[in-house]
Amino acid sequence: MEIAADNIDKLLNIEMRRSGMPRGKKWVLYEVAREVSLEPLVLAAARLLVRPPSDIAIVTGAAVPGHMPVGENDGPFGAVVLASVLTRIGHNVTIYTDPDPLPPIEMLAERAGLAIDVLPLTLGDIEQQKKIAEKHGLFVAIERLGGNRHGILYGVTGVSRSAHRANVDTIFATATRLGKPTLSIGDGGNEIGFGKVHAELERRLPAHTMASVTPCGGGVFSVVPTDVLAVGSSSNLGAYGVVAAIALLKRDASLCHAP
């Protein structure tokens, strides 16, 4: 099983980037995350998720006003696919996102035949985040930015996203404080979860920190850790890989995602 999961990890991290996006760091992101994991990343994620029925929160969505007004497609697809599998193995799943990406994610869930709640996050509402952390038993971030050393959200090119995207660091920090398990799936180093390897990312990828571009000087890499960090060339692919590992653990190929 470890060999199969290791191969999935490696397939997920073949770099594919469109023009204008930073290149040459995907494999390093994977290596750094793998170095602190006792087993393949997707297998560690699957083991966290294959448990007695639980109340699981998935946080996703990445809208950019004027460019991607209802959000990029990376994140929501993976969230819905993962939610579908989690419900099939007995979990109750709620997806949280910002108001703008919410309608498309609701439609994706409906198209997938999922009867789950897709709920809005309120910008700057720390009390809401604490309540979310108290309500659920396990937390998953998929393509969800985490604050840098100054608590600011940045895209990989060094552009701040804090003005229009809820910073959900408090959800994961509170969950950790309460002893609740956390998982992140990311692809850029700036998402929740990469705080687990923040120092090593800065050491190994100095040119990709974008510290000279970010006005605060803190760079783009997130300082928010999670118990398990899974990495993919895209976060959707990472989620599909985790689903494949769940199928391995459950010995049920029907759980795998198919186009």
Tab-separated table of C-alpha atoms in Angstrom:
chain	number	residue	atom	x	y	z
A	1	MET	CA	0.000	0.000	0.000
A	2	GLU	CA	2.834	2.404	0.816
A	3	ILE	CA	4.370	1.826	-2.615
A	4	ALA	CA	1.067	2.630	-4.327
A	5	ALA	CA	0.559	5.748	-2.194
A	6	ASP	CA	4.133	6.863	-2.816
A	7	ASN	CA	3.562	6.561	-6.556
A	8	ILE	CA	0.367	8.607	-6.248
A	9	ASP	CA	2.308	11.311	-4.398
A	10	LYS	CA	4.912	11.448	-7.144
A	11	LEU	CA	2.349	11.566	-9.939
A	12	LEU	CA	0.517	14.400	-8.194
A	13	ASN	CA	3.660	16.506	-8.051
A	14	ILE	CA	4.672	16.557	-11.697
A	15	GLU	CA	4.788	20.300	-12.224
A	16	MET	CA	2.222	21.858	-14.560
A	17	ARG	CA	2.046	25.649	-14.507
A	18	ARG	CA	0.530	28.160	-16.875
A	19	SER	CA	2.563	31.037	-18.264
A	20	GLY	CA	3.228	33.815	-15.762
A	21	MET	CA	3.126	31.613	-12.677
A	22	PRO	CA	6.212	30.723	-10.598
A	23	ARG	CA	7.898	27.557	-11.818
A	24	GLY	CA	10.475	25.152	-10.477
A	25	LYS	CA	9.214	24.763	-6.916
A	26	LYS	CA	6.542	22.038	-6.981
A	27	TRP	CA	8.872	19.123	-6.401
A	28	VAL	CA	10.640	20.960	-3.603
A	29	LEU	CA	7.296	21.645	-1.902
A	30	TYR	CA	6.587	17.926	-2.068
A	31	GLU	CA	10.048	16.926	-0.837
A	32	VAL	CA	9.909	19.276	2.125
A	33	ALA	CA	6.452	18.039	3.143
A	34	ARG	CA	7.448	14.396	2.662
A	35	GLU	CA	10.542	14.819	4.836
A	36	VAL	CA	8.376	15.550	7.881
A	37	SER	CA	5.832	12.794	7.195
A	38	LEU	CA	6.288	9.207	8.356
A	39	GLU	CA	4.478	7.896	5.282
A	40	PRO	CA	3.351	9.059	1.816
A	41	LEU	CA	1.368	12.273	2.073
A	42	VAL	CA	-1.856	10.986	0.542
A	43	LEU	CA	-1.751	7.931	2.790
A	44	ALA	CA	-1.274	10.064	5.900
A	45	ALA	CA	-4.262	12.161	4.810
A	46	ALA	CA	-6.381	9.087	4.117
A	47	ARG	CA	-5.575	7.564	7.512
A	48	LEU	CA	-6.726	10.798	9.148
A	49	LEU	CA	-10.024	10.691	7.262
A	50	VAL	CA	-10.824	6.982	7.497
A	51	ARG	CA	-12.248	6.987	10.997
A	52	PRO	CA	-15.572	6.441	12.742
A	53	PRO	CA	-18.341	8.759	11.496
A	54	SER	CA	-17.350	12.352	12.207
A	55	ASP	CA	-18.496	15.912	11.586
A	56	ILE	CA	-16.010	17.305	9.062
A	57	ALA	CA	-15.577	20.893	7.860
A	58	ILE	CA	-13.938	21.603	4.498
A	59	VAL	CA	-12.784	25.161	3.791
A	60	THR	CA	-12.110	26.167	0.189
A	61	GLY	CA	-12.694	28.909	-2.389
A	62	ALA	CA	-10.469	31.591	-3.877
A	63	ALA	CA	-12.234	34.543	-5.493
A	64	VAL	CA	-10.371	37.466	-7.057
A	65	PRO	CA	-12.652	40.452	-7.868
A	66	GLY	CA	-12.376	41.548	-11.485
A	67	HIS	CA	-10.377	38.483	-12.466
A	68	MET	CA	-12.107	35.439	-10.995
A	69	PRO	CA	-15.205	37.017	-9.412
A	70	VAL	CA	-16.734	33.699	-8.336
A	71	GLY	CA	-13.420	32.007	-7.615
A	72	GLU	CA	-10.858	29.843	-9.342
A	73	ASN	CA	-11.755	26.251	-10.145
A	74	ASP	CA	-8.873	24.859	-8.100
A	75	GLY	CA	-10.209	23.935	-4.687
A	76	PRO	CA	-13.986	23.675	-5.128
A	77	PHE	CA	-13.852	20.650	-7.428
A	78	GLY	CA	-11.503	18.828	-5.088
A	79	ALA	CA	-13.612	19.820	-2.090
A	80	VAL	CA	-16.811	18.439	-3.603
A	81	VAL	CA	-15.147	15.213	-4.762
A	82	LEU	CA	-13.630	14.679	-1.313
A	83	ALA	CA	-16.920	15.569	0.395
A	84	SER	CA	-18.717	13.007	-1.764
A	85	VAL	CA	-16.343	10.231	-0.712
A	86	LEU	CA	-16.398	11.275	2.942
A	87	THR	CA	-20.192	11.115	3.010
A	88	ARG	CA	-20.069	7.686	1.370
A	89	ILE	CA	-17.886	6.357	4.184
A	90	GLY	CA	-20.197	7.726	6.850
A	91	HIS	CA	-19.107	11.270	7.650
A	92	ASN	CA	-21.208	14.419	7.854
A	93	VAL	CA	-19.565	17.171	5.780
A	94	THR	CA	-20.021	20.943	5.670
A	95	ILE	CA	-18.200	23.161	3.172
A	96	TYR	CA	-17.299	26.731	4.132
A	97	THR	CA	-16.332	29.400	1.621
A	98	ASP	CA	-16.539	33.121	0.920
A	99	PRO	CA	-19.868	34.510	-0.343
A	100	ASP	CA	-18.750	34.966	-3.968
A	101	PRO	CA	-17.649	31.356	-4.643
A	102	LEU	CA	-20.566	29.934	-2.671
A	103	PRO	CA	-23.178	29.636	-5.496
A	104	PRO	CA	-20.882	27.684	-7.862
A	105	ILE	CA	-19.845	25.343	-5.050
A	106	GLU	CA	-23.496	24.778	-4.152
A	107	MET	CA	-24.176	23.910	-7.788
A	108	LEU	CA	-21.203	21.533	-7.888
A	109	ALA	CA	-22.460	19.787	-4.763
A	110	GLU	CA	-25.956	19.533	-6.213
A	111	ARG	CA	-24.571	18.157	-9.483
A	112	ALA	CA	-22.669	15.540	-7.481
A	113	GLY	CA	-25.879	14.543	-5.720
A	114	LEU	CA	-24.641	15.779	-2.350
A	115	ALA	CA	-27.114	16.903	0.290
A	116	ILE	CA	-24.635	18.933	2.337
A	117	ASP	CA	-24.485	22.461	3.695
A	118	VAL	CA	-22.328	25.019	1.882
A	119	LEU	CA	-22.049	27.974	4.246
A	120	PRO	CA	-20.620	31.500	3.915
A	121	LEU	CA	-17.647	32.883	5.809
A	122	THR	CA	-17.786	36.491	6.966
A	123	LEU	CA	-14.702	38.613	6.384
A	124	GLY	CA	-13.009	39.405	9.693
A	125	ASP	CA	-15.522	37.535	11.860
A	126	ILE	CA	-13.247	35.848	14.391
A	127	GLU	CA	-16.150	34.751	16.584
A	128	GLN	CA	-17.704	32.915	13.644
A	129	GLN	CA	-14.440	31.072	13.105
A	130	LYS	CA	-14.192	30.055	16.751
A	131	LYS	CA	-17.743	28.699	16.623
A	132	ILE	CA	-16.918	26.723	13.470
A	133	ALA	CA	-13.871	25.263	15.205
A	134	GLU	CA	-15.977	24.293	18.207
A	135	LYS	CA	-18.781	22.788	16.112
A	136	HIS	CA	-16.903	20.283	13.959
A	137	GLY	CA	-14.589	17.410	14.778
A	138	LEU	CA	-12.086	17.495	11.905
A	139	PHE	CA	-10.972	20.263	9.539
A	140	VAL	CA	-9.740	20.216	5.947
A	141	ALA	CA	-8.371	23.170	3.967
A	142	ILE	CA	-8.181	22.775	0.190
A	143	GLU	CA	-6.485	25.576	-1.766
A	144	ARG	CA	-7.168	27.960	1.096
A	145	LEU	CA	-4.634	30.684	1.780
A	146	GLY	CA	-3.022	30.920	5.200
A	147	GLY	CA	-1.518	34.030	6.738
A	148	ASN	CA	2.191	34.761	6.415
A	149	ARG	CA	4.317	35.743	9.428
A	150	HIS	CA	2.302	38.997	9.618
A	151	GLY	CA	-1.077	37.299	9.213
A	152	ILE	CA	-1.576	38.570	5.648
A	153	LEU	CA	-2.913	36.408	2.811
A	154	TYR	CA	-0.915	36.495	-0.421
A	155	GLY	CA	-1.168	34.869	-3.818
A	156	VAL	CA	1.988	33.142	-5.048
A	157	THR	CA	3.024	36.232	-7.034
A	158	GLY	CA	2.979	38.429	-3.930
A	159	VAL	CA	-0.393	40.143	-4.395
A	160	SER	CA	-2.413	40.481	-1.184
A	161	ARG	CA	-5.788	38.737	-1.035
A	162	SER	CA	-6.675	39.846	2.495
A	163	ALA	CA	-9.101	42.577	1.454
A	164	HIS	CA	-11.645	40.249	-0.130
A	165	ARG	CA	-10.985	36.768	1.248
A	166	ALA	CA	-11.673	35.626	4.804
A	167	ASN	CA	-8.529	34.756	6.709
A	168	VAL	CA	-9.488	31.449	8.324
A	169	ASP	CA	-6.294	30.970	10.327
A	170	THR	CA	-8.358	31.174	13.521
A	171	ILE	CA	-10.424	28.120	12.568
A	172	PHE	CA	-7.328	25.967	12.305
A	173	ALA	CA	-5.500	27.512	15.249
A	174	THR	CA	-8.555	27.012	17.469
A	175	ALA	CA	-9.082	23.461	16.236
A	176	THR	CA	-5.458	22.662	17.051
A	177	ARG	CA	-5.805	24.200	20.507
A	178	LEU	CA	-8.894	22.059	21.090
A	179	GLY	CA	-6.998	18.936	20.043
A	180	LYS	CA	-8.999	18.401	16.858
A	181	PRO	CA	-7.268	16.922	13.787
A	182	THR	CA	-6.481	19.124	10.793
A	183	LEU	CA	-5.539	18.413	7.178
A	184	SER	CA	-4.499	20.713	4.370
A	185	ILE	CA	-4.124	20.176	0.643
A	186	GLY	CA	-2.149	22.848	-1.200
A	187	ASP	CA	0.077	23.522	-4.167
A	188	GLY	CA	1.956	26.786	-3.632
A	189	GLY	CA	3.360	27.078	-0.116
A	190	ASN	CA	1.031	29.976	0.636
A	191	GLU	CA	-1.879	27.820	1.732
A	192	ILE	CA	-2.922	26.756	5.211
A	193	GLY	CA	-0.806	23.795	6.267
A	194	PHE	CA	2.553	24.895	4.909
A	195	GLY	CA	3.320	26.450	8.272
A	196	LYS	CA	4.311	22.898	9.161
A	197	VAL	CA	7.408	23.392	6.975
A	198	HIS	CA	7.669	27.192	6.839
A	199	ALA	CA	11.293	27.539	7.928
A	200	GLU	CA	12.486	24.865	5.518
A	201	LEU	CA	10.547	26.413	2.617
A	202	GLU	CA	12.214	29.755	3.235
A	203	ARG	CA	15.592	28.034	3.342
A	204	ARG	CA	15.091	25.869	0.250
A	205	LEU	CA	13.059	28.265	-1.900
A	206	PRO	CA	14.347	31.781	-1.126
A	207	ALA	CA	13.512	33.089	-4.602
A	208	HIS	CA	9.897	31.987	-4.208
A	209	THR	CA	9.204	33.665	-0.872
A	210	MET	CA	8.444	36.918	-2.730
A	211	ALA	CA	9.550	38.775	0.408
A	212	SER	CA	10.875	41.644	-1.711
A	213	VAL	CA	7.502	41.934	-3.463
A	214	THR	CA	5.109	41.715	-0.517
A	215	PRO	CA	4.702	45.183	1.055
A	216	CYS	CA	4.972	43.773	4.585
A	217	GLY	CA	8.220	41.980	3.758
A	218	GLY	CA	6.892	38.719	5.152
A	219	GLY	CA	6.703	36.842	1.874
A	220	VAL	CA	3.911	34.599	0.672
A	221	PHE	CA	4.575	31.364	2.557
A	222	SER	CA	1.980	30.508	5.197
A	223	VAL	CA	2.941	30.031	8.843
A	224	VAL	CA	-0.280	28.135	9.644
A	225	PRO	CA	0.392	24.429	10.295
A	226	THR	CA	-1.890	21.423	10.136
A	227	ASP	CA	-1.432	17.909	11.449
A	228	VAL	CA	-1.200	16.493	7.937
A	229	LEU	CA	-0.087	18.331	4.799
A	230	ALA	CA	-0.718	16.904	1.320
A	231	VAL	CA	0.821	18.548	-1.743
A	232	GLY	CA	-0.107	18.390	-5.428
A	233	SER	CA	0.607	20.179	-8.674
A	234	SER	CA	-2.862	21.593	-8.122
A	235	SER	CA	-4.970	21.321	-5.003
A	236	ASN	CA	-7.742	19.570	-6.925
A	237	LEU	CA	-5.265	16.893	-7.995
A	238	GLY	CA	-4.108	16.645	-4.392
A	239	ALA	CA	-7.678	16.015	-3.259
A	240	TYR	CA	-8.171	13.366	-5.943
A	241	GLY	CA	-4.975	11.687	-4.757
A	242	VAL	CA	-6.241	11.636	-1.179
A	243	VAL	CA	-9.473	10.075	-2.443
A	244	ALA	CA	-7.435	7.391	-4.235
A	245	ALA	CA	-5.600	6.648	-0.990
A	246	ILE	CA	-8.936	6.373	0.839
A	247	ALA	CA	-9.989	3.847	-1.812
A	248	LEU	CA	-6.788	1.890	-1.128
A	249	LEU	CA	-7.419	1.840	2.612
A	250	LYS	CA	-11.058	0.855	2.160
A	251	ARG	CA	-10.213	-1.608	-0.644
A	252	ASP	CA	-12.993	-0.053	-2.709
A	253	ALA	CA	-11.992	1.173	-6.165
A	254	SER	CA	-15.448	2.679	-6.680
A	255	LEU	CA	-14.430	5.489	-4.320
A	256	CYS	CA	-11.816	6.750	-6.796
A	257	HIS	CA	-12.607	9.928	-8.697
A	258	ALA	CA	-13.235	9.478	-12.414
A	259	PRO	CA	-13.565	12.366	-14.922
